[in-house]
Short mmCIF file of N, CA, C and O in Angstrom, two decimals:
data_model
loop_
_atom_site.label_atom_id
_atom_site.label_comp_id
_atom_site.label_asym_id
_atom_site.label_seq_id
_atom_site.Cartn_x
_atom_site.Cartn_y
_atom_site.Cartn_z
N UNK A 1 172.07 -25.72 -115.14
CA UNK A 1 170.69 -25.27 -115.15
C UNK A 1 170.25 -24.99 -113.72
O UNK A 1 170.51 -25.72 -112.77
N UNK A 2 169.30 -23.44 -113.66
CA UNK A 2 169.17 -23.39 -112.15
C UNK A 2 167.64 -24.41 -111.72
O UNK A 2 166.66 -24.66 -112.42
N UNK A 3 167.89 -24.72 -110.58
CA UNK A 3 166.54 -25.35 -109.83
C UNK A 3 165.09 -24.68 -109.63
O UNK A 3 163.99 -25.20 -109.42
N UNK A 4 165.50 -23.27 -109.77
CA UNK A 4 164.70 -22.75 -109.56
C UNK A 4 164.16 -21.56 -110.54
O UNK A 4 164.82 -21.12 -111.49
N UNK A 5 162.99 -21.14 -110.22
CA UNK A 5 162.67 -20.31 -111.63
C UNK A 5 161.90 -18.95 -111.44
O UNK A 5 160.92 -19.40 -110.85
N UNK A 6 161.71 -17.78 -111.52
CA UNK A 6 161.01 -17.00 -110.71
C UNK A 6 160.35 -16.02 -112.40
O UNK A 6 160.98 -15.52 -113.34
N UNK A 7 158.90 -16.11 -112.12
CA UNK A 7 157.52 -15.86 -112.88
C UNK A 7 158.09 -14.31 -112.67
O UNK A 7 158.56 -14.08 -111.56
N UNK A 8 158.08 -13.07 -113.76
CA UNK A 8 158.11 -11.67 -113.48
C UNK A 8 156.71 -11.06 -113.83
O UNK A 8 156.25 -11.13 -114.97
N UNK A 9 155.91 -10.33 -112.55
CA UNK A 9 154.48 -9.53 -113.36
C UNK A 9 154.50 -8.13 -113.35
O UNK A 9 154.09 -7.50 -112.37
N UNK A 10 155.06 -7.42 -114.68
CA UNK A 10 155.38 -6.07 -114.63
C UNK A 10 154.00 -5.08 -113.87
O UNK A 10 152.91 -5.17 -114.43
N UNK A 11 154.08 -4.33 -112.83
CA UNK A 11 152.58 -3.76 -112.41
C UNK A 11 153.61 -2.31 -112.44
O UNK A 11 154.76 -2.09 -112.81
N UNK A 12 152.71 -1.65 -111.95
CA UNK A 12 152.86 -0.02 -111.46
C UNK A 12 152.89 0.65 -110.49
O UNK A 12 153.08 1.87 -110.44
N UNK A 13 152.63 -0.42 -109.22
CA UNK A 13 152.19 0.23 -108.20
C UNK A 13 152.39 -1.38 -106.98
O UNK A 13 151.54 -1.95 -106.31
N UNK A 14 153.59 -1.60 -107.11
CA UNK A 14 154.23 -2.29 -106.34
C UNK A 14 153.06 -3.06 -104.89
O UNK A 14 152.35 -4.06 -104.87
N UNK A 15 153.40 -1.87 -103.73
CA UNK A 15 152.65 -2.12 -103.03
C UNK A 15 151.61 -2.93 -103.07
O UNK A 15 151.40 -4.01 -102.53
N UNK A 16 150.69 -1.95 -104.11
CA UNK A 16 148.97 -2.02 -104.29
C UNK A 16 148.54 -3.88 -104.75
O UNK A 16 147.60 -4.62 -104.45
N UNK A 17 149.88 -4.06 -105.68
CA UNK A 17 149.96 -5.51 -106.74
C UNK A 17 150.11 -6.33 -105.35
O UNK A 17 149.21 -7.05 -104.91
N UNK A 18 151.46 -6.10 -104.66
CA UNK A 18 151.62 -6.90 -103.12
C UNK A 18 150.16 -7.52 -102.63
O UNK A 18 149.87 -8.71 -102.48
N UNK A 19 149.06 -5.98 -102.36
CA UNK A 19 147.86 -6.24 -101.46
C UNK A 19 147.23 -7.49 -102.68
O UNK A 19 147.36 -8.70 -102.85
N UNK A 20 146.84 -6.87 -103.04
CA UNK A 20 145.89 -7.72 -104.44
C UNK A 20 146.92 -9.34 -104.18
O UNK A 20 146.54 -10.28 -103.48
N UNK A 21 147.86 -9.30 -104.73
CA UNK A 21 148.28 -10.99 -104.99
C UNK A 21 148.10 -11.97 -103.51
O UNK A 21 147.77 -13.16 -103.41
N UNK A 22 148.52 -10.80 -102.26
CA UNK A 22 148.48 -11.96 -101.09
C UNK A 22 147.24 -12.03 -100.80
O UNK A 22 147.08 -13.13 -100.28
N UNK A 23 146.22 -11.44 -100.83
CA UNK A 23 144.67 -11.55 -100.99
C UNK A 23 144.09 -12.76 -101.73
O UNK A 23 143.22 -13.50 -101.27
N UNK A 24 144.58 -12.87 -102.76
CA UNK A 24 144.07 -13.85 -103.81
C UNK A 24 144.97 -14.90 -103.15
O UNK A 24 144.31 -15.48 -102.29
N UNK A 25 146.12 -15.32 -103.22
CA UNK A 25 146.49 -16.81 -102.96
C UNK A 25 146.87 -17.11 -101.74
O UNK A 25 147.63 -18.06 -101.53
N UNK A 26 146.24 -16.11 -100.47
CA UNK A 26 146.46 -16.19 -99.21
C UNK A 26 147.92 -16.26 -99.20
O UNK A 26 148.26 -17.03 -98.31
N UNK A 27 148.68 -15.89 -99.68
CA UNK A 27 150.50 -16.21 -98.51
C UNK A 27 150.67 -14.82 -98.60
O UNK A 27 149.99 -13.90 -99.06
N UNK A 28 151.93 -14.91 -97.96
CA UNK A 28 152.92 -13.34 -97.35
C UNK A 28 154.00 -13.29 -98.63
O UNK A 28 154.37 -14.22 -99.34
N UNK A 29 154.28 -12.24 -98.68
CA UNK A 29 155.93 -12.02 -100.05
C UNK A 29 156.81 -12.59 -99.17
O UNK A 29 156.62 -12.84 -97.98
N UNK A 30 157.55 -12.74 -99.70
CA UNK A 30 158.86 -13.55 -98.93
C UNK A 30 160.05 -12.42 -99.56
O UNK A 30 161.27 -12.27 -99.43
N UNK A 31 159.68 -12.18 -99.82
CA UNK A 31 160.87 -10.71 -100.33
C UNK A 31 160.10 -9.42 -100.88
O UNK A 31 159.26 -9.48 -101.77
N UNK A 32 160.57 -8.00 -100.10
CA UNK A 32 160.09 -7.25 -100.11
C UNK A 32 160.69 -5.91 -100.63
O UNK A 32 161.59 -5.62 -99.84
N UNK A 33 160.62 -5.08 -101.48
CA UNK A 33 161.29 -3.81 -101.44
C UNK A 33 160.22 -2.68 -101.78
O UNK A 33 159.12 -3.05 -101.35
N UNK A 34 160.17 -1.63 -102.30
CA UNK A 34 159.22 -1.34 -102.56
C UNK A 34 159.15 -1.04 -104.20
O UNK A 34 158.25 -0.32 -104.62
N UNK A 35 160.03 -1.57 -105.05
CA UNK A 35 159.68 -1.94 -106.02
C UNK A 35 159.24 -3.22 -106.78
O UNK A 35 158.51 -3.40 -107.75
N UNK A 36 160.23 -4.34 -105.65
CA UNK A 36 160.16 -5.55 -105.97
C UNK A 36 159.89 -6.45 -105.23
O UNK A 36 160.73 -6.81 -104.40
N UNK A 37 158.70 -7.05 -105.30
CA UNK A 37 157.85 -8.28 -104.48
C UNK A 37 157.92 -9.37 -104.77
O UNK A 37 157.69 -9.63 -105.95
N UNK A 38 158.32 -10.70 -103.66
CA UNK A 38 158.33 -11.92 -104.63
C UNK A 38 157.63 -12.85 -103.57
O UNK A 38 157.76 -12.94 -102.34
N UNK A 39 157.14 -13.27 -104.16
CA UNK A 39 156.07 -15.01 -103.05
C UNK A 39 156.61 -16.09 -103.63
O UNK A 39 156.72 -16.22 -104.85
N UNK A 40 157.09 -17.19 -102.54
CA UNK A 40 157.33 -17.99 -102.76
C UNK A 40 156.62 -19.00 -103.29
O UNK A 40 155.68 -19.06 -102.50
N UNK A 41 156.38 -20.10 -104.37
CA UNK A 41 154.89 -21.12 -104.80
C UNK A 41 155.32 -22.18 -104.33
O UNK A 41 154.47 -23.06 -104.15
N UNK A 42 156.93 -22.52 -103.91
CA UNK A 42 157.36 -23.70 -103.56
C UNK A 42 157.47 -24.39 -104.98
O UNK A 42 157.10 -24.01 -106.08
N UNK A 43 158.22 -25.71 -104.50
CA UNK A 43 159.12 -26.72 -105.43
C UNK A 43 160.24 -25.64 -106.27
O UNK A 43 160.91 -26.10 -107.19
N UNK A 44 160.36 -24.31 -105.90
CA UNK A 44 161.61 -23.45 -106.40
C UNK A 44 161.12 -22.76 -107.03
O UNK A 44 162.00 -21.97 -107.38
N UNK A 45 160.13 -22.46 -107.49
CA UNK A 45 158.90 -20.87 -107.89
C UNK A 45 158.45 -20.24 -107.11
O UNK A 45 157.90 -20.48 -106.04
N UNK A 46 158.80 -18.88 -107.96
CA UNK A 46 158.34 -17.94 -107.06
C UNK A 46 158.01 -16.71 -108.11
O UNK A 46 158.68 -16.35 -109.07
N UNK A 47 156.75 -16.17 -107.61
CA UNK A 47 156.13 -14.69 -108.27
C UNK A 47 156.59 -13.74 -107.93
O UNK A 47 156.46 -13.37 -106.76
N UNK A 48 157.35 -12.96 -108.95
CA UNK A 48 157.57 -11.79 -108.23
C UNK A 48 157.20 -10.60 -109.04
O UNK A 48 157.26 -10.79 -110.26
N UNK A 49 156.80 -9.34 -108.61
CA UNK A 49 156.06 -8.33 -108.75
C UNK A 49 156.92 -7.46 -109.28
O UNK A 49 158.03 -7.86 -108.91
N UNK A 50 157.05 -6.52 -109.94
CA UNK A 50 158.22 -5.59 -110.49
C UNK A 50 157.84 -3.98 -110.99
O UNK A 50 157.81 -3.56 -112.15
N UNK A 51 157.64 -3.39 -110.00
CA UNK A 51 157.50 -2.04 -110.71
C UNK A 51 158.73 -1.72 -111.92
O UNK A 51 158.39 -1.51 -113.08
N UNK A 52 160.32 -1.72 -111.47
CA UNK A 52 161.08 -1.72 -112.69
C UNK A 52 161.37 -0.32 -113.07
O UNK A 52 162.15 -0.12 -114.00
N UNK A 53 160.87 0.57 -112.51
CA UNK A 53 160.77 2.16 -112.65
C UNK A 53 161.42 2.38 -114.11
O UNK A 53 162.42 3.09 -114.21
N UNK A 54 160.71 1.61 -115.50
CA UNK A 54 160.51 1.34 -116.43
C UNK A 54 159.83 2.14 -117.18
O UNK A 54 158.68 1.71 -117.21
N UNK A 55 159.95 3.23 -117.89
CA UNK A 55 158.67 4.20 -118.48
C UNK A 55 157.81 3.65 -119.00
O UNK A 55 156.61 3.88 -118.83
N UNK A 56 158.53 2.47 -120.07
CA UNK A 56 157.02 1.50 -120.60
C UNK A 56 156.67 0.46 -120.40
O UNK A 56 156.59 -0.47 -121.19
N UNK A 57 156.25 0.53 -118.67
CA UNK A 57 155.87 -0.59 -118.10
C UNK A 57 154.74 0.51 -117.45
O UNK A 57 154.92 1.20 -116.45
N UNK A 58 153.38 0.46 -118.39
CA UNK A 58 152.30 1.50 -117.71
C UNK A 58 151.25 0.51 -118.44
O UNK A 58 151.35 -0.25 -119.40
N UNK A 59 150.10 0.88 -117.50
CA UNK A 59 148.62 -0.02 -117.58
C UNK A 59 148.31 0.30 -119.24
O UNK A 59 147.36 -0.28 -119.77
N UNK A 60 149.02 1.13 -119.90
CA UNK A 60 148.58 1.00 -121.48
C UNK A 60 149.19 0.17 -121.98
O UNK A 60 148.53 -0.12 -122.98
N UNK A 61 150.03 -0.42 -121.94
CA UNK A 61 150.95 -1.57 -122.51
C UNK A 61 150.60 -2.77 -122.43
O UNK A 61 150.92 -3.34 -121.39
N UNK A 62 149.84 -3.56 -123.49
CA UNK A 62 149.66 -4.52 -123.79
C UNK A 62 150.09 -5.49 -123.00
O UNK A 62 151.31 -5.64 -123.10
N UNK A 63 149.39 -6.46 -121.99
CA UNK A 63 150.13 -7.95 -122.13
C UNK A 63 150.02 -9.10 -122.19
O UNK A 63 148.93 -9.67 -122.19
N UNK A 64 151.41 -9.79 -122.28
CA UNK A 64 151.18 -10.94 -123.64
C UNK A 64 151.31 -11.91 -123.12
O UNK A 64 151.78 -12.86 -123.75
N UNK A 65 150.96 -12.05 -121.80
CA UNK A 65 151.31 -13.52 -120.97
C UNK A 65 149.86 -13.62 -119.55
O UNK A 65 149.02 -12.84 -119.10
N UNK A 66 150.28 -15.03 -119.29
CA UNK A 66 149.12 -14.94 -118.09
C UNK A 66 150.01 -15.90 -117.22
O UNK A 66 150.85 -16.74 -117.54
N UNK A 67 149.47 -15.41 -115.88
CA UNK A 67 149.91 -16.13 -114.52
C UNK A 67 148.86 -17.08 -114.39
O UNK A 67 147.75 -16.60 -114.56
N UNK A 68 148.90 -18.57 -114.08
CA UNK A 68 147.83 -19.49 -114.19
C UNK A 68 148.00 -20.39 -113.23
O UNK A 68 149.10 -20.92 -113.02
N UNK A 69 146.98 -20.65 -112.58
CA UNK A 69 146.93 -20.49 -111.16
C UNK A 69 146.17 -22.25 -110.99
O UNK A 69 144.95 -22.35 -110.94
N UNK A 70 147.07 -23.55 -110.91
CA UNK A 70 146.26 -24.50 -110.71
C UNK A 70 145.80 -25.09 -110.04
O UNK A 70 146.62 -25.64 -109.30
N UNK A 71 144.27 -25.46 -109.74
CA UNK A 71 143.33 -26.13 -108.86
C UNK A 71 143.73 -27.57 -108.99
O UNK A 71 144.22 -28.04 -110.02
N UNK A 72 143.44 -28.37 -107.68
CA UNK A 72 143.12 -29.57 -107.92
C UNK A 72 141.94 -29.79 -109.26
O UNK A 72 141.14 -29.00 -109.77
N UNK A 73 142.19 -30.93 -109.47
CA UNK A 73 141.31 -31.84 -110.21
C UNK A 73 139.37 -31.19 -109.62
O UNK A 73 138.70 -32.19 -109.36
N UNK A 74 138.66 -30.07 -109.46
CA UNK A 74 138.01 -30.42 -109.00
C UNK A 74 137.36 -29.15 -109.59
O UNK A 74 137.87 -28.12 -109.15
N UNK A 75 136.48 -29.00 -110.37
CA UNK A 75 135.48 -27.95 -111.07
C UNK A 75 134.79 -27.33 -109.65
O UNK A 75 134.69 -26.16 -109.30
N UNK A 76 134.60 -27.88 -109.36
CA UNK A 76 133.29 -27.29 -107.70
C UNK A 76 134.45 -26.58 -107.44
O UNK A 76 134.35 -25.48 -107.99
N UNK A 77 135.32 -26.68 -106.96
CA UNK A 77 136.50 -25.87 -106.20
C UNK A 77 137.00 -24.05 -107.06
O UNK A 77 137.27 -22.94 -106.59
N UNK A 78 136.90 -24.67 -108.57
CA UNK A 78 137.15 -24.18 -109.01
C UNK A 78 135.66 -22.54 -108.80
O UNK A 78 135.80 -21.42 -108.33
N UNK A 79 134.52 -23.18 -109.37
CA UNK A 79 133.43 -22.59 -109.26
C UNK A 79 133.37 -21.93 -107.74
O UNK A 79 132.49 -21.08 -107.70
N UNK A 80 133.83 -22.04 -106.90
CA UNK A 80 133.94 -21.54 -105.28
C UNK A 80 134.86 -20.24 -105.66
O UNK A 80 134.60 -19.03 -105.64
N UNK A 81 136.41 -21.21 -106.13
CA UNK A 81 137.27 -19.78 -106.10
C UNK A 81 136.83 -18.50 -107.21
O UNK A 81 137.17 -17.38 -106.83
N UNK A 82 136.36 -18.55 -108.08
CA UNK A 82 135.39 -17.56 -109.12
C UNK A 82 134.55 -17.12 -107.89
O UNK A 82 135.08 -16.11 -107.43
N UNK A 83 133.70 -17.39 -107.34
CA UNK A 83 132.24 -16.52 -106.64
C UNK A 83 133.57 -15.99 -105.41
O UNK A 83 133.37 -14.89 -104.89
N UNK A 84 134.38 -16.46 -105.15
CA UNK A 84 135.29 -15.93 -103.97
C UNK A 84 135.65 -14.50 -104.66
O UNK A 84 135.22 -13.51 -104.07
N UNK A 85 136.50 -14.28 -106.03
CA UNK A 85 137.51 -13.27 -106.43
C UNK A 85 135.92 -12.91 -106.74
O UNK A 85 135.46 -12.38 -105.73
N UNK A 86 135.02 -12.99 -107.67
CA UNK A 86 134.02 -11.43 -107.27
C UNK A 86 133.66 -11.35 -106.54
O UNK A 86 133.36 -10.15 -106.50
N UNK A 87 133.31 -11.86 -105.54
CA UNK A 87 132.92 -11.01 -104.00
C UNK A 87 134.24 -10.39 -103.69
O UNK A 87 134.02 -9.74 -102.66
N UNK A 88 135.53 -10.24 -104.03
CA UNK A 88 136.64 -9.85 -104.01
C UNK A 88 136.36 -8.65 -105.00
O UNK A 88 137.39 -7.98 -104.94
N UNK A 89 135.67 -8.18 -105.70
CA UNK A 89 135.45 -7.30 -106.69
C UNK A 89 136.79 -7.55 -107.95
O UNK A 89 137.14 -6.73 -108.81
N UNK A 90 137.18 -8.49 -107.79
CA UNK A 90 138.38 -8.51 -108.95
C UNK A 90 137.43 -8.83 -110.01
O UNK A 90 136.43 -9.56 -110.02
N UNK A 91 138.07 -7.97 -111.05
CA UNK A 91 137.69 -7.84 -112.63
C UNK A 91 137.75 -9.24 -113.43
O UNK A 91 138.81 -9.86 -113.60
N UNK A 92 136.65 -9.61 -113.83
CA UNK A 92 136.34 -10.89 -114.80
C UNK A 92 136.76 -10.62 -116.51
O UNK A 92 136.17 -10.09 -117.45
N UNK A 93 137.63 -11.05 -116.39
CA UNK A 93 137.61 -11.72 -117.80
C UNK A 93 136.73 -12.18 -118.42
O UNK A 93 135.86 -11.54 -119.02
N UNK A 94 136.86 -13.56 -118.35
CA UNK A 94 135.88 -14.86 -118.75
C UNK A 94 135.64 -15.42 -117.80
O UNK A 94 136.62 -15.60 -117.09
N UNK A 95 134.18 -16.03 -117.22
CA UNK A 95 133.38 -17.00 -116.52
C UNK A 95 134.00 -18.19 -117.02
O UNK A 95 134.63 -18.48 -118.04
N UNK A 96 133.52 -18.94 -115.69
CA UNK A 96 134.34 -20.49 -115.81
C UNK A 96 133.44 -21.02 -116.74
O UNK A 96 132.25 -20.81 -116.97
N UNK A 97 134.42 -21.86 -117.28
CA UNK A 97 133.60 -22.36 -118.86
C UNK A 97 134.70 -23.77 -118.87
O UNK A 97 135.81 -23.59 -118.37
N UNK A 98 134.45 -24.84 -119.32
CA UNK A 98 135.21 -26.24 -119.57
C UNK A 98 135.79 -26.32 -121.04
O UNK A 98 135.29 -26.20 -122.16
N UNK A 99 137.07 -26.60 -120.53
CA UNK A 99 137.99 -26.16 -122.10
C UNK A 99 138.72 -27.46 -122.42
O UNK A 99 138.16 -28.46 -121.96
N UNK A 100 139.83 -27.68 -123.08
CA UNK A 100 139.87 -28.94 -123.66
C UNK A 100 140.80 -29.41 -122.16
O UNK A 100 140.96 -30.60 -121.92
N UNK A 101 141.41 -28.30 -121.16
CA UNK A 101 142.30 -28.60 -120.65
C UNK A 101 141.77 -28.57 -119.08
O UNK A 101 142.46 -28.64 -118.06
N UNK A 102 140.25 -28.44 -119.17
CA UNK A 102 139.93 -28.53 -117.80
C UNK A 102 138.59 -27.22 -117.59
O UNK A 102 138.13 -26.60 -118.55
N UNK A 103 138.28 -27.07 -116.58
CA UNK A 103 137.41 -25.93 -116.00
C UNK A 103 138.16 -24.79 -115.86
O UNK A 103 139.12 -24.86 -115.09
N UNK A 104 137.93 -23.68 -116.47
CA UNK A 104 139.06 -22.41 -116.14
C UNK A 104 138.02 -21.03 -116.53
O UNK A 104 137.11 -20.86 -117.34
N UNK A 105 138.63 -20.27 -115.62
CA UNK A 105 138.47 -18.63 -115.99
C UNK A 105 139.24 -17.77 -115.86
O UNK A 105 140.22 -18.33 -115.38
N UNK A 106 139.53 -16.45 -116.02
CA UNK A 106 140.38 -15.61 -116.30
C UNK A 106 139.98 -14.46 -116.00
O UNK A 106 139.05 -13.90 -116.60
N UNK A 107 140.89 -13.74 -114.64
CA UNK A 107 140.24 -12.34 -114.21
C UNK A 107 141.52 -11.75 -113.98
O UNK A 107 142.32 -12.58 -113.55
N UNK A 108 142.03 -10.51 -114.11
CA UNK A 108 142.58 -9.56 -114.16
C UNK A 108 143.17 -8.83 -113.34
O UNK A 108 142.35 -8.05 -112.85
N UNK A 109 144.15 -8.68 -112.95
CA UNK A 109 144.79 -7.90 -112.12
C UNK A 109 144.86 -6.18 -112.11
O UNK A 109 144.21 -5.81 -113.09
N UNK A 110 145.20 -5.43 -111.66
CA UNK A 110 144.88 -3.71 -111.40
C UNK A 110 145.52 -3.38 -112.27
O UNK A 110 145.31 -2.25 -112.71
N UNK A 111 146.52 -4.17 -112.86
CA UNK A 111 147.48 -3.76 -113.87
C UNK A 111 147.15 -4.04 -115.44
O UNK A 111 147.71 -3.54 -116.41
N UNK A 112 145.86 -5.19 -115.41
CA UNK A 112 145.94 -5.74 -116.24
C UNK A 112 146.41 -7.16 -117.05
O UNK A 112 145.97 -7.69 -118.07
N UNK A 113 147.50 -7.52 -116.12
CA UNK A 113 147.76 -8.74 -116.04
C UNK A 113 146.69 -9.87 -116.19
O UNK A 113 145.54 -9.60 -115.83
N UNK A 114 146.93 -10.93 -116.61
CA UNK A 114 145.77 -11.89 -117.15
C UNK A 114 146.04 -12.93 -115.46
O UNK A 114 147.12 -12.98 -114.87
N UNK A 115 144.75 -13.65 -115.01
CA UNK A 115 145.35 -14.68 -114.09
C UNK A 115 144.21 -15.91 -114.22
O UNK A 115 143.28 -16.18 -113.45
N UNK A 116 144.49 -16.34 -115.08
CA UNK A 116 143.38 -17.80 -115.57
C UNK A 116 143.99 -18.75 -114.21
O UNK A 116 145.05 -18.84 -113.59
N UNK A 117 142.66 -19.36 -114.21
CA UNK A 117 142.39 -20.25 -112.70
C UNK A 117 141.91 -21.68 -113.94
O UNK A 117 141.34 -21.72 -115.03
N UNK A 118 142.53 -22.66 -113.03
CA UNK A 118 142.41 -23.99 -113.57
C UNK A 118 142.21 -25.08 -112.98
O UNK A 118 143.05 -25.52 -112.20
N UNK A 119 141.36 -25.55 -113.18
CA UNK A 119 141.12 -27.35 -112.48
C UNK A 119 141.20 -28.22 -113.23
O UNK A 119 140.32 -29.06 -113.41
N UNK A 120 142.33 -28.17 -113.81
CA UNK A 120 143.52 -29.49 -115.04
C UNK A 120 143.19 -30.64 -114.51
O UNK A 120 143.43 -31.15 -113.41
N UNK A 121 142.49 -31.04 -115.63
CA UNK A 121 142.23 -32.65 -115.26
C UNK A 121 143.84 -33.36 -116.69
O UNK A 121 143.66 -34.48 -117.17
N UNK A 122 144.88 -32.74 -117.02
CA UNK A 122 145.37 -33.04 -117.54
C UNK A 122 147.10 -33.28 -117.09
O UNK A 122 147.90 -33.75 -117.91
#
């Protein structure tokens, strides 16, 4: 079994996904091409970005997964990083709202991609 595990987020526009993701979780890609982007999360994860020059990998294509992004234990923190990504103009999903699994919301990537934010008290 490998140690390590690497998250795939099909986008369209490589680059553009690059700007947008190191914006949001402040780090640099740690691997670069110009189809394929990957950031390291540490403990052996890592995001990586995939244009895929894929015909049906286009912003009409449904998708069926979310990248989820966890906060400390701490709703205030959470409520900061929300007023941060819209002053970021990133697209809202859902407003932070308290769910069985903690404080979370869910805003959207250029592609469409889902990216729920969490302060798991679990």
């Amino acid at each position: 079994m490998s140690s390590s595990i690497v998250f795939i987020v099909y986008v369209n526009d490589a680059p553009e996904a690059t700007r947008f993701y190191a914006d949001l979780l402040g780090i640099a890609p740690t691997f670069e091409t110009p189809g394929y982007v990957a950031f390291a999360l540490g403990g052996g994860a890592s995001l990586a970005l995939w244009s895929g020059q894929l015909t049906e990998v286009t912003s009409a294509v449904p998708r069926t997964s979310e990248v989820c992004l966890e906060l400390p234990d701490d709703p205030a923190e959470l409520d900061r990083r929300f007023a941060l990504w819209v002053a970021k103009g990133v697209r809202v999903v859902s407003e932070p709202a308290d769910t069985v699994f903690g404080r979370t919301f869910v805003a959207a990537d250029p592609d469409g991609n889902l990216l729920r934010v969490v302060a798991a008290t679990v």
